[in-house]
Short mmCIF file of C-alpha atoms and ligand atoms in Angstrom, two decimals:
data_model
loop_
_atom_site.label_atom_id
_atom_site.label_comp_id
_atom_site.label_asym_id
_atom_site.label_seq_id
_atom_site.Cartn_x
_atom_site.Cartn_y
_atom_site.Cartn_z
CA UNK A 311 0.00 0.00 0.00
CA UNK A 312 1.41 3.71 -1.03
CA UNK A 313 2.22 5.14 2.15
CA UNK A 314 2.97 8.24 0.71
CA UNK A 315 1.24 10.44 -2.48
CA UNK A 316 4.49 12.11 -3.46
CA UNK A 317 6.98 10.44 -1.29
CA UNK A 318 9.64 12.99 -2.98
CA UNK A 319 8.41 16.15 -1.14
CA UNK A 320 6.90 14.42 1.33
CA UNK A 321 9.92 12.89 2.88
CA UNK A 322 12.56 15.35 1.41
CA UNK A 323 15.64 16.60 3.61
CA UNK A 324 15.05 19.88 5.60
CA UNK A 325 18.51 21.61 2.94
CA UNK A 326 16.22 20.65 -0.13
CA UNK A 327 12.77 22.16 1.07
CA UNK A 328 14.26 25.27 1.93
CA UNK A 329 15.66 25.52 -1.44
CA UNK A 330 12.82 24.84 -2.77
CA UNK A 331 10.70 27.39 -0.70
CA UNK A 332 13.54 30.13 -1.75
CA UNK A 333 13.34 29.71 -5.14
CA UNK A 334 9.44 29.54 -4.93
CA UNK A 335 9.13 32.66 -2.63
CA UNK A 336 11.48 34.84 -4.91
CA UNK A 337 8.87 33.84 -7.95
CA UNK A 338 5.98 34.15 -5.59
CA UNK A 339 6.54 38.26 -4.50
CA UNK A 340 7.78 38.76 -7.90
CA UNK A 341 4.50 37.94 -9.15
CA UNK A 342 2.38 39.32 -6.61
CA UNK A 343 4.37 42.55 -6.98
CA UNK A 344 3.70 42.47 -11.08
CA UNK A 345 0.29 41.66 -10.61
CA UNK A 346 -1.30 42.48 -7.67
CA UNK A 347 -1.83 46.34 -6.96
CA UNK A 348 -2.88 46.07 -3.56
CA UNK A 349 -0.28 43.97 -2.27
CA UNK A 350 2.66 46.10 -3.78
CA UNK A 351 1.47 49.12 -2.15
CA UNK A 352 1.36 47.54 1.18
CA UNK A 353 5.38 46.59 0.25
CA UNK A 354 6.19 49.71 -1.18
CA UNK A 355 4.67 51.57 2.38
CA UNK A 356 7.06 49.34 4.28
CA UNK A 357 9.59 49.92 2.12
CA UNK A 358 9.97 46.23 0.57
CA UNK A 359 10.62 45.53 -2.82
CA UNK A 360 10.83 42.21 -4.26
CA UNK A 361 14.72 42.74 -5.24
CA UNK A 362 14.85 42.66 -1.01
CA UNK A 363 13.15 38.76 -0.89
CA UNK A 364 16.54 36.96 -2.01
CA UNK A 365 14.93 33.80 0.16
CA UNK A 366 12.68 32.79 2.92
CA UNK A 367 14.82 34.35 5.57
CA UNK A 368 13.48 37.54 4.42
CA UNK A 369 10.18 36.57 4.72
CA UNK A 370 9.62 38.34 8.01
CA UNK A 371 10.31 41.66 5.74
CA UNK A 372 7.08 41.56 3.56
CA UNK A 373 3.93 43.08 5.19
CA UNK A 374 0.86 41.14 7.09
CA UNK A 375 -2.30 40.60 5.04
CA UNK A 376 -5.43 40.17 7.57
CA UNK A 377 -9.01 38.88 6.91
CA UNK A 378 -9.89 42.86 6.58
CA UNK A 379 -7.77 43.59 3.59
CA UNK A 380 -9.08 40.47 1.93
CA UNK A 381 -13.21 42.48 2.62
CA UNK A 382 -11.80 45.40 1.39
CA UNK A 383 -10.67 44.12 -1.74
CA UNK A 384 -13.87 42.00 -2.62
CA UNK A 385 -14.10 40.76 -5.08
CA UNK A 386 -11.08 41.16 -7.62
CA UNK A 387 -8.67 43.35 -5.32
CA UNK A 388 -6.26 40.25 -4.68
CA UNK A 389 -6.69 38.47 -8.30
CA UNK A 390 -3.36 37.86 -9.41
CA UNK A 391 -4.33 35.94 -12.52
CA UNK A 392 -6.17 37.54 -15.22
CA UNK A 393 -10.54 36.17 -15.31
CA UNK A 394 -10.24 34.32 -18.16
CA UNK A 395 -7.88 32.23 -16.65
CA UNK A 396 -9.46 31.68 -13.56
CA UNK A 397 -11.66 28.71 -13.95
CA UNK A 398 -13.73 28.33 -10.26
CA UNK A 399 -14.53 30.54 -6.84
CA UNK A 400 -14.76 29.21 -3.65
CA UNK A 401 -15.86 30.88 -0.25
CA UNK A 402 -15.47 30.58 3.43
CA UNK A 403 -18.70 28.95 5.32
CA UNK A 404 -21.28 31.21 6.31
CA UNK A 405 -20.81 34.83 5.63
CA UNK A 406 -22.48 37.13 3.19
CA UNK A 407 -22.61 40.75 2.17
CA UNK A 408 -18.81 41.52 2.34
CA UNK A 409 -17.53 37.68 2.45
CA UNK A 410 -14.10 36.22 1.16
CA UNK A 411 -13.98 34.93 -2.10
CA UNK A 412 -11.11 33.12 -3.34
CA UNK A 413 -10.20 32.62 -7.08
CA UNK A 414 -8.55 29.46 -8.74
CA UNK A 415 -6.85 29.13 -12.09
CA UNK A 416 -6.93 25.07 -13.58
CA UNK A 417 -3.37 24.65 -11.93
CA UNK A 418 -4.13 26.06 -8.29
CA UNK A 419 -6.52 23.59 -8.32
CA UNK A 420 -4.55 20.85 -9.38
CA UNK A 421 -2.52 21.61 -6.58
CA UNK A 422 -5.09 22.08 -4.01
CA UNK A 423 -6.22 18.50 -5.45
CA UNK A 424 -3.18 16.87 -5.48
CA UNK A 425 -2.41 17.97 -1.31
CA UNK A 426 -6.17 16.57 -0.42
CA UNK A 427 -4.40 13.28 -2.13
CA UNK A 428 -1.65 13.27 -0.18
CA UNK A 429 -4.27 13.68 2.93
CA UNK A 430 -6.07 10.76 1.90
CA UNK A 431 -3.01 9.09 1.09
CA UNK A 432 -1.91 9.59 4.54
CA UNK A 433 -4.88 8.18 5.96
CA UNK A 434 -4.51 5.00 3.51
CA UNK A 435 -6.91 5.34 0.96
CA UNK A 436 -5.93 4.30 -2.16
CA UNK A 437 -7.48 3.51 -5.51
CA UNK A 438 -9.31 0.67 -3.92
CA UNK A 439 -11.54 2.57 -1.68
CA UNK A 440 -14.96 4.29 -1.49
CA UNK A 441 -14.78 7.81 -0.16
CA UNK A 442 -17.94 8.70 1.00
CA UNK A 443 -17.65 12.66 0.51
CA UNK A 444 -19.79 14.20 3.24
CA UNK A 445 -18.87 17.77 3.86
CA UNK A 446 -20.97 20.28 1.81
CA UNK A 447 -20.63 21.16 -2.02
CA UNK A 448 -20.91 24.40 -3.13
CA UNK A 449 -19.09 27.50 -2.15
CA UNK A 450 -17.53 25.93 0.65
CA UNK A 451 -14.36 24.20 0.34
CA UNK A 452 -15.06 21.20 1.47
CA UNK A 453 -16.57 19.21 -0.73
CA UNK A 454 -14.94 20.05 -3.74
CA UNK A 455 -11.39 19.89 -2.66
CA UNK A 456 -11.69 16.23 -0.92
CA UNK A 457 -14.28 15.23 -4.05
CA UNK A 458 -10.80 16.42 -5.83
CA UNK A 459 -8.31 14.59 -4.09
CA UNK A 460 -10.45 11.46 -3.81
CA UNK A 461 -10.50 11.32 -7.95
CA UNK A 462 -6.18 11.65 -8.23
CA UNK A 463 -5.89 9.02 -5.78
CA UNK A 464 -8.81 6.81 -8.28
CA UNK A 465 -11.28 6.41 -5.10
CA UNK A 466 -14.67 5.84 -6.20
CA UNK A 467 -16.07 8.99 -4.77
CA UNK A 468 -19.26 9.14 -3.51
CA UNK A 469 -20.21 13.20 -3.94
CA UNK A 470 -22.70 12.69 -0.81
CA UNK A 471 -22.68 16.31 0.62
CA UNK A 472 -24.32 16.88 4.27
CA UNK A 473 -27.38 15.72 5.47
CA UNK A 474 -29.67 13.22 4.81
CA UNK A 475 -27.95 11.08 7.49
CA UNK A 476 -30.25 8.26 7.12
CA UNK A 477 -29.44 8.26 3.32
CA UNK A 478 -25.66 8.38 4.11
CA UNK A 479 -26.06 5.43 6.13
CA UNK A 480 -27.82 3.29 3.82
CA UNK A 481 -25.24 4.36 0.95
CA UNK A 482 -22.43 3.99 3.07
CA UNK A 483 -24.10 0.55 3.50
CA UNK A 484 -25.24 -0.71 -0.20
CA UNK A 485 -21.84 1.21 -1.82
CA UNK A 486 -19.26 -0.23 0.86
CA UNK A 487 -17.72 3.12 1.60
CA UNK A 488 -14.27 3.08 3.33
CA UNK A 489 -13.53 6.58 3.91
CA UNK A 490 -15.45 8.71 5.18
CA UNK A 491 -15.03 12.85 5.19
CA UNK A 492 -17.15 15.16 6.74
CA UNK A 493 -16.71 17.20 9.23
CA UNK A 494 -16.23 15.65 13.07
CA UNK A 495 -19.74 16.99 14.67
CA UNK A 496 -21.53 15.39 11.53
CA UNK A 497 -19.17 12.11 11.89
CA UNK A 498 -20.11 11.89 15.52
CA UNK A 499 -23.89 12.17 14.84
CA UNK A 500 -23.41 9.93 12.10
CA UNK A 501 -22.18 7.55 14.49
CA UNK A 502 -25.17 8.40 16.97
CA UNK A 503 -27.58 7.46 13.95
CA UNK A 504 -26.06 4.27 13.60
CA UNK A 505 -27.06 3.29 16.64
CA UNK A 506 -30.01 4.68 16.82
CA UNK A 507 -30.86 2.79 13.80
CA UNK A 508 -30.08 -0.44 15.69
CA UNK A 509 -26.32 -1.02 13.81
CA UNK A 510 -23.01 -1.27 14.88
CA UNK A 511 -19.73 -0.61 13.60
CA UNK A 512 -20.08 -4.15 11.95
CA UNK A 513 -22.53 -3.05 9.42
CA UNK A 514 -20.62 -0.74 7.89
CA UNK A 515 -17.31 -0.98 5.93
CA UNK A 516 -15.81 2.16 7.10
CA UNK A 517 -11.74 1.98 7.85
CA UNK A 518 -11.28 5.73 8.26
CA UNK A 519 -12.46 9.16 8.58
CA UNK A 520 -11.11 12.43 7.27
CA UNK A 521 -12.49 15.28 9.51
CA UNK A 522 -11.85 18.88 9.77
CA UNK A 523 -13.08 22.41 9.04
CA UNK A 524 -13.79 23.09 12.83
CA UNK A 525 -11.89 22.39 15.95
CA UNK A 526 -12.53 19.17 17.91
CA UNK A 527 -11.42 17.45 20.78
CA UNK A 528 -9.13 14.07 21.67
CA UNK A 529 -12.27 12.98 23.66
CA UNK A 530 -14.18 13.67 20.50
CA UNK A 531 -11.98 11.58 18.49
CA UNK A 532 -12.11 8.94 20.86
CA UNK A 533 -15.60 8.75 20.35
CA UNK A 534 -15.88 8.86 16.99
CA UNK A 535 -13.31 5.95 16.33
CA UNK A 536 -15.72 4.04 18.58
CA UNK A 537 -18.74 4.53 17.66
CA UNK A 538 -18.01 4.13 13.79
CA UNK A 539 -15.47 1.70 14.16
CA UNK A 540 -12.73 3.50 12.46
CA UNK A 541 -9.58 5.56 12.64
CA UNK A 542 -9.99 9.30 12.36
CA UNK A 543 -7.91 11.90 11.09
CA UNK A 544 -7.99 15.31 11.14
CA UNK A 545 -7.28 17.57 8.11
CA UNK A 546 -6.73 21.78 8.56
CA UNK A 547 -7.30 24.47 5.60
CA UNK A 548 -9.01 27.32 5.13
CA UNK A 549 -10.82 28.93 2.12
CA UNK A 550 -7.90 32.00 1.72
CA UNK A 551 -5.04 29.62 1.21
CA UNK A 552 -6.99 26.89 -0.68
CA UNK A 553 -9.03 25.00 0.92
CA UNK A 554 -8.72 21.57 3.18
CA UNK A 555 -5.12 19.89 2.89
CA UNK A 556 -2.89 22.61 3.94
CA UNK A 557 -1.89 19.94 6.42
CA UNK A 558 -3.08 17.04 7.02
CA UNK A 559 -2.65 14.27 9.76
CA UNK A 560 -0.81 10.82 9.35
CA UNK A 561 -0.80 7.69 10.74
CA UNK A 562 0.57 8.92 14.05
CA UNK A 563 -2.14 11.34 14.25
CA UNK A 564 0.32 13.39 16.41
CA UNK A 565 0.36 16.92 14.64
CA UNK A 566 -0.87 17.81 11.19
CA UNK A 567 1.48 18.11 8.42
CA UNK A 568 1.83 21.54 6.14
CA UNK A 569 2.33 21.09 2.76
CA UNK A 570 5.32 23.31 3.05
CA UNK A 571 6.56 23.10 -0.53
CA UNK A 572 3.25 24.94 -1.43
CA UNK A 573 2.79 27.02 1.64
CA UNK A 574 4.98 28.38 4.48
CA UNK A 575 4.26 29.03 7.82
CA UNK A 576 5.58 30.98 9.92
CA UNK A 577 4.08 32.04 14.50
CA UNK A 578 3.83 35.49 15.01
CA UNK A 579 2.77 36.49 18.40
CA UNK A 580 -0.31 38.12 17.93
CA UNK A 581 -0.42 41.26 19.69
CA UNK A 582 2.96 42.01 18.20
CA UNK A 583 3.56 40.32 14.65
CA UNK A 584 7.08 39.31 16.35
CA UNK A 585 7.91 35.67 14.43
CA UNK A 586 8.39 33.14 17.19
CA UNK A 587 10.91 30.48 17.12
CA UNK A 588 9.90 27.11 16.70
CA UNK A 589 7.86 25.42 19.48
CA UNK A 590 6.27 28.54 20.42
CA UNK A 591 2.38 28.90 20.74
CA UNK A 592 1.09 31.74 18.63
CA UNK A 593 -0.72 32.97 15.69
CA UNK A 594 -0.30 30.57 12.55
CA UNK A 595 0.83 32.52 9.05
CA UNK A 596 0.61 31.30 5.37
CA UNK A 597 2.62 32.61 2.44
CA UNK A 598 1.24 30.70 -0.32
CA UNK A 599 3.97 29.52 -2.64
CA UNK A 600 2.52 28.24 -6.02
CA UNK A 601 -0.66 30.02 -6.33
CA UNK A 602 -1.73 31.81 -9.42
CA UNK A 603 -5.21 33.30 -8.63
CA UNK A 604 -5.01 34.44 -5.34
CA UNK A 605 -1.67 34.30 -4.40
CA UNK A 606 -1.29 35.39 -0.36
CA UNK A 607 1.98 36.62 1.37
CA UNK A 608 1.77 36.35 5.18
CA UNK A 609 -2.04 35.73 5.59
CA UNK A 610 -2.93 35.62 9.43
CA UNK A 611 -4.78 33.06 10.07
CA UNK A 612 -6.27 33.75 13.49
CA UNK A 613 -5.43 30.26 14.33
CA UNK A 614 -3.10 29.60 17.20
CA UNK A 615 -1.06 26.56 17.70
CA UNK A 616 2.09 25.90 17.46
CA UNK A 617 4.37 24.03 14.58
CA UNK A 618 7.11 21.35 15.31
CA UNK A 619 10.01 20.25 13.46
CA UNK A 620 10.39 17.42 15.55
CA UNK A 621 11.32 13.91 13.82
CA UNK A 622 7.70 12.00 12.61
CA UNK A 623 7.99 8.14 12.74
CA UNK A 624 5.69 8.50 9.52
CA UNK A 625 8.47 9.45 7.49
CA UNK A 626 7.22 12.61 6.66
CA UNK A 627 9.58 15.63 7.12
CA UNK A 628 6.84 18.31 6.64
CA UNK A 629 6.28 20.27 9.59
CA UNK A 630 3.88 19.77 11.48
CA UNK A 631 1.32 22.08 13.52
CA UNK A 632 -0.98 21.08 16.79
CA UNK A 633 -4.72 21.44 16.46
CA UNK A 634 -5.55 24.79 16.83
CA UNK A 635 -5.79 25.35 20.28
CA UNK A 636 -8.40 28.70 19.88
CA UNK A 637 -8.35 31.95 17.78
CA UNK A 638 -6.61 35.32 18.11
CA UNK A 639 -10.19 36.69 16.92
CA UNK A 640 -13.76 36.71 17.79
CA UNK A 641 -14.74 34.01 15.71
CA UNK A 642 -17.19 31.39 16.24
CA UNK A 643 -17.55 28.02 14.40
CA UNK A 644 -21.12 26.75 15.25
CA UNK A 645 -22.36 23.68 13.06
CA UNK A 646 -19.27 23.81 11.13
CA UNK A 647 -19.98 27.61 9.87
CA UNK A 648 -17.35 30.37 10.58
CA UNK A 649 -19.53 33.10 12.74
CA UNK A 650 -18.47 36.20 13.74
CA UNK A 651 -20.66 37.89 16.42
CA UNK A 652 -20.32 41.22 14.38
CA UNK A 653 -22.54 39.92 11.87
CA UNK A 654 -25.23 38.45 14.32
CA UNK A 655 -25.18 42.36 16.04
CA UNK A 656 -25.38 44.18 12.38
CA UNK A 657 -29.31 41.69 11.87
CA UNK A 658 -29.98 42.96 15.41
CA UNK A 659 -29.47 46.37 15.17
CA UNK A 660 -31.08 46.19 11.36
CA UNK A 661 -34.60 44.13 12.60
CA UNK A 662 -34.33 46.21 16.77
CA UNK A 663 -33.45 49.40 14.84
CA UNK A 664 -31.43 50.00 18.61
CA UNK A 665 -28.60 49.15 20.23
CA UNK A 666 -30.20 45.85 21.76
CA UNK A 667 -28.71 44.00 24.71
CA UNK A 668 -27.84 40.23 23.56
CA UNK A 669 -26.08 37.19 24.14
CA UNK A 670 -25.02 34.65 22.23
CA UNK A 671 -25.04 30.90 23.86
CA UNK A 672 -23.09 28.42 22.23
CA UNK A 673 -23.21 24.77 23.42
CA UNK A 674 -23.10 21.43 22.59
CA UNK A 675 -25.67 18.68 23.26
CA UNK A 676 -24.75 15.15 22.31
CA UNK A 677 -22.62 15.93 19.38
CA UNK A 678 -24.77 18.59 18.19
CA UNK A 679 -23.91 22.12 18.91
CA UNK A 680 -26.58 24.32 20.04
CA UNK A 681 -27.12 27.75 18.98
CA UNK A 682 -29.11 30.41 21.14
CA UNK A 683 -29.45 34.54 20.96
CA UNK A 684 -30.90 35.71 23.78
CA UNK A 685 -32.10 39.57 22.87
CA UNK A 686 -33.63 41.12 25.64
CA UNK A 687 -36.93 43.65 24.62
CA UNK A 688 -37.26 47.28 25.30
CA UNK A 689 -39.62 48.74 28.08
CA UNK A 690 -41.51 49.77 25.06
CA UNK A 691 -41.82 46.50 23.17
CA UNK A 692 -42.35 44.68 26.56
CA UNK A 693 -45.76 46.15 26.57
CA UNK A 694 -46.78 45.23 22.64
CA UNK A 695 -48.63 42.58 22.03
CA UNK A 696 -47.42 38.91 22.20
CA UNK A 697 -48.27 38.28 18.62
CA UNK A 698 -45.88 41.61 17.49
CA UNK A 699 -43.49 40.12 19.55
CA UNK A 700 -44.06 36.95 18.08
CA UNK A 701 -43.44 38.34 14.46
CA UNK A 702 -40.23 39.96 16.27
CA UNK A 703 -38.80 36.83 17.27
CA UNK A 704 -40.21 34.95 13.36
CA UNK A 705 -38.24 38.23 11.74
CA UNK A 706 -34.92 37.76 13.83
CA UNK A 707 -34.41 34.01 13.18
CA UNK A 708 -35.24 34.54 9.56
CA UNK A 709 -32.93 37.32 8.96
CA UNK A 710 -29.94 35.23 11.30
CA UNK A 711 -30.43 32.23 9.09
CA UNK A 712 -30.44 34.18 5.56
CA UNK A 713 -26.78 35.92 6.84
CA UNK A 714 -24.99 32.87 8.41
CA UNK A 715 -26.92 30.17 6.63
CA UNK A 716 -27.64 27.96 10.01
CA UNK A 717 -30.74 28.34 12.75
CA UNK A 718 -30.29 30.41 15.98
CA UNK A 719 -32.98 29.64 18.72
CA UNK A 720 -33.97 32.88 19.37
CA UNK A 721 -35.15 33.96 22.87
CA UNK A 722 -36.89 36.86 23.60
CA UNK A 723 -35.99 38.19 27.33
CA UNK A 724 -37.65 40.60 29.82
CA UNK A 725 -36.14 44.19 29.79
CA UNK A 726 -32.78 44.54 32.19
CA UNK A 727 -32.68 40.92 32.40
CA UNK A 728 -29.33 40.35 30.30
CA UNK A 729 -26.37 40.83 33.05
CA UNK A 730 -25.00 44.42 32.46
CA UNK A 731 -21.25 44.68 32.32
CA UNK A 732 -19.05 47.33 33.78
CA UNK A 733 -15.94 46.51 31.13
CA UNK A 734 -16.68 45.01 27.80
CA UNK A 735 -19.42 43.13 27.54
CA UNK A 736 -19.81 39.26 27.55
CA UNK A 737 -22.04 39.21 24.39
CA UNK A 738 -20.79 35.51 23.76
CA UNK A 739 -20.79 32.72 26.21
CA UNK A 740 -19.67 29.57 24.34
CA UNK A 741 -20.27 26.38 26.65
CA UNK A 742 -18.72 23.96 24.51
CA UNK A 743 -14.58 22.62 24.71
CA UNK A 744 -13.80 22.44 21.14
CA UNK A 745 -9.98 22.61 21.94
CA UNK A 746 -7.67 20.60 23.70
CA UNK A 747 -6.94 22.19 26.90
O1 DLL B 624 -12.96 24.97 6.84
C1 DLL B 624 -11.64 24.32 4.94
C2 DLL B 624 -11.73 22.89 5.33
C3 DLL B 624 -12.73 22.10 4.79
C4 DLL B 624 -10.80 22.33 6.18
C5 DLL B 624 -12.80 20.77 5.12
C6 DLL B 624 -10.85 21.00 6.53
C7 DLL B 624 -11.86 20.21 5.99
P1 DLL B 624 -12.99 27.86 5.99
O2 DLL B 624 -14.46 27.72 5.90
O3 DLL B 624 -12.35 29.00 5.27
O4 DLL B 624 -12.26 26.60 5.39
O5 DLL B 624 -12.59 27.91 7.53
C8 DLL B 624 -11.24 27.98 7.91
O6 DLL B 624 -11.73 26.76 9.95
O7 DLL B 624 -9.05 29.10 9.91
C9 DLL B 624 -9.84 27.23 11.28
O8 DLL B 624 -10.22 28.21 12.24
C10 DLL B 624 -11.00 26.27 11.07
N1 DLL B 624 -10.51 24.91 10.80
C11 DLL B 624 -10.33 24.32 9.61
N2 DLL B 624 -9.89 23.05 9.77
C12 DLL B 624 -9.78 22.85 11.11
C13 DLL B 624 -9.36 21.76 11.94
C14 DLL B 624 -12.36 25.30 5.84
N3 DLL B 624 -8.99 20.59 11.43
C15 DLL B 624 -11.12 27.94 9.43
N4 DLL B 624 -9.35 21.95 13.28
C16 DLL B 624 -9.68 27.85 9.91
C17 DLL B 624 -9.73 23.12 13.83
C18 DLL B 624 -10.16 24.04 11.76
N5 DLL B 624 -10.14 24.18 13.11
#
């Protein structure tokens, strides 16, 4: 069995990648810099040019790029390809108005493709197997790129998207699927259907599970292998540097791997942008290497954790990073959809017309994570009539689940009743443990 997709870069000395990564950086700001307005006037205000990138030791010189430049320049601000030879558009889960598009040409996805391979790879699929592809199709990521990577490694791929868990089960059944990706809260109620369907592991023909797109615990892991009878392992992307299969876990399942001769990353302490040497926890930055469309220098990532250079009994010398352990932002991911509590404020203050008190509840019950806003009512509106209320509350839950795409139970609370704060307020309580203490 193929242990490895591309055992060449996977396994290749620390001298050769770094090579590699110089040469590829050099091209990289050269063509950001030719094609890529935006970018070059963020170098030319720090006073980079690309003749100052010789190699990846003056990385730390080029400028940050955060989540807020990429708004700013929606949609084309970042192309760095012209349309015509862009050929798809992805974007993250579960924002709209002002959300973050990213751009492919043919060969940035080939690449994205060919890293979900090594993923699946890793996790020992091969052409044999049925990957059951679980995580949603569309705009989001997920779906596409592992549908991608399933196809180079010549897995029959099931194109399954979310939901429809009985149907999943009974395909997963009658089509002997193998693999299974999707992200872990839908694996774990997967697994919770099973049984409540009155099957075990030994109906099904699973072997492994690809999850990701959302943090998760050991414990949850733990439980999933269980109750599914498999091995699971976890995969890490995001939208602005391609997609799932940035890095991706092995058989070890002790750190995730970065496909470092497409991407480099780089810890920055957050508060400061200071790089931190190896080992340390902090922020987690990309500098795409390859990319054609939306090529990225020094994207923040939000996500903390740290990277390790430590020897892998896999074979693999890619680095590798922890699970995120939390972000260096405000955002939420609830069902598997990236929130940020900004939006659910901007449908309160559009539907209250006022500055409403709220809170946002987050939990998790069974494997299911729960989703509450509590809004508490004005003296005024206390006094209206249950059924205008009603309409309130009908208005609110519509409005939350056009912007983020997913339901928020909406409660409606008595006037003053929402804990006032003397400092900044708590407007999000999140009960759940999503990372690994
Ligand atoms: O979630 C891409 C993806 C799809 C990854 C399928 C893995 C599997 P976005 O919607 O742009 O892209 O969200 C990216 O999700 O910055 C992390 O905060 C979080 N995230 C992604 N993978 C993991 C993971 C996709 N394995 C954001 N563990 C990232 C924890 C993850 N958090």
């Amino acid at each position: 069995m193929a242990k490895y997709w591309n055992e060449k870069v996977e396994c290749m000395s620390r001298e050769d990648m770094k090579k590699l990564q110089d040469e590829k950086l050099v091209k990289q700001v050269r063509h950001v810099w030719d094609n890529v307005p935006y970018y070059k006037k963020l170098m030319e205000e720090k006073g980079v040019t690309p003749d100052d990138i010789k190699s990846t030791d003056d990385l730390h010189k080029l400028p940050f790029l955060k989540k807020d430049d990429l708004r700013e320049c929606y949609p084309y601000g970042l192309l760095g390809a012209p349309l015509k030879d862009c050929v798809r558009i992805q974007s993250t889960s579960g924002t709209t108005g002002k959300r973050v598009v990213a751009f492919y040409t043919q060969n940035d996805i080939d690449l994205w493709e060919d890293c979900c391979a090594r993923a699946i790879t890793a996790a020992g699929g091969t052409s044999e197997d049925v990957v059951q592809v679980a995580y949603g199709y569309g705009l989001f990521t997920g779906g596409a790129g592992i549908h991608g990577g399933s196809h180079k490694v010549g897995c029959l791929t099931l194109p399954m998207s979310s939901g429809n868990t009985e149907r999943q089960i009974q395909f997963m059944r009658d089509l002997n699927a193998t693999i299974l990706c999707c992200t872990p809260s839908y694996a774990a109620y997967i697994g919770e259907t099973l049984k409540e369907m009155g099957l075990t592991p030994n109906d099904i023909n699973l072997k492994a599970g690809i999850f990701g797109a959302e943090p998760w615990t050991e414990e949850m892991r733990q439980e999933i292998e269980k109750s599914l009878g498999i091995k699971a392992y976890d995969i890490f992307g995001l939208t602005e540097i391609s997609g799932p299969g940035v890095s991706f876990e092995c058989s070890e399942q002790n750190g995730m791997h970065i496909n470092e001769d497409h991407f480099i990353a780089e810890i920055i302490n957050p508060e400061t942008g200071e790089v931190l040497p190896e080992g340390s926890k902090g922020e987690l930055v990309f500098t795409s290497l390859d990319k054609e469309a939306f090529p990225l220098l020094r994207y923040r990532t939000r996500d903390i954790c740290v990277l390790s250079r430590a020897k892998c009994s896999c074979g693999r010398t890619l680095v590798r990073m922890t699970k995120p352990m939390g972000r260096s932002d405000d955002m939420l991911i609830i069902k598997g959809v990236n929130v940020f509590p900004s939006q659910i404020e901007t449908v309160l203050l559009k539907d209250f017309n006022a500055t409403p008190n709220y809170q946002i509840v987050v939990d998790r019950v069974g494997n299911t994570d729960t989703f509450e806003i509590k809004v508490e009512l004005s003296d005024e509106m206390h006094t209206d009539t249950i059924k205008s209320v009603e309409m309130l509350e009908k208005k609110l839950s519509a409005d939350i689940h056009q912007i983020l795409g997913i339901r928020a139970k909406i409660t409606l609370c008595e006037p003053k009743s929402i804990p006032r704060s003397e400092g900044k307020a708590v407007r999000v309580i999140d009960k759940r443990k999503v990372y690994n203490a």
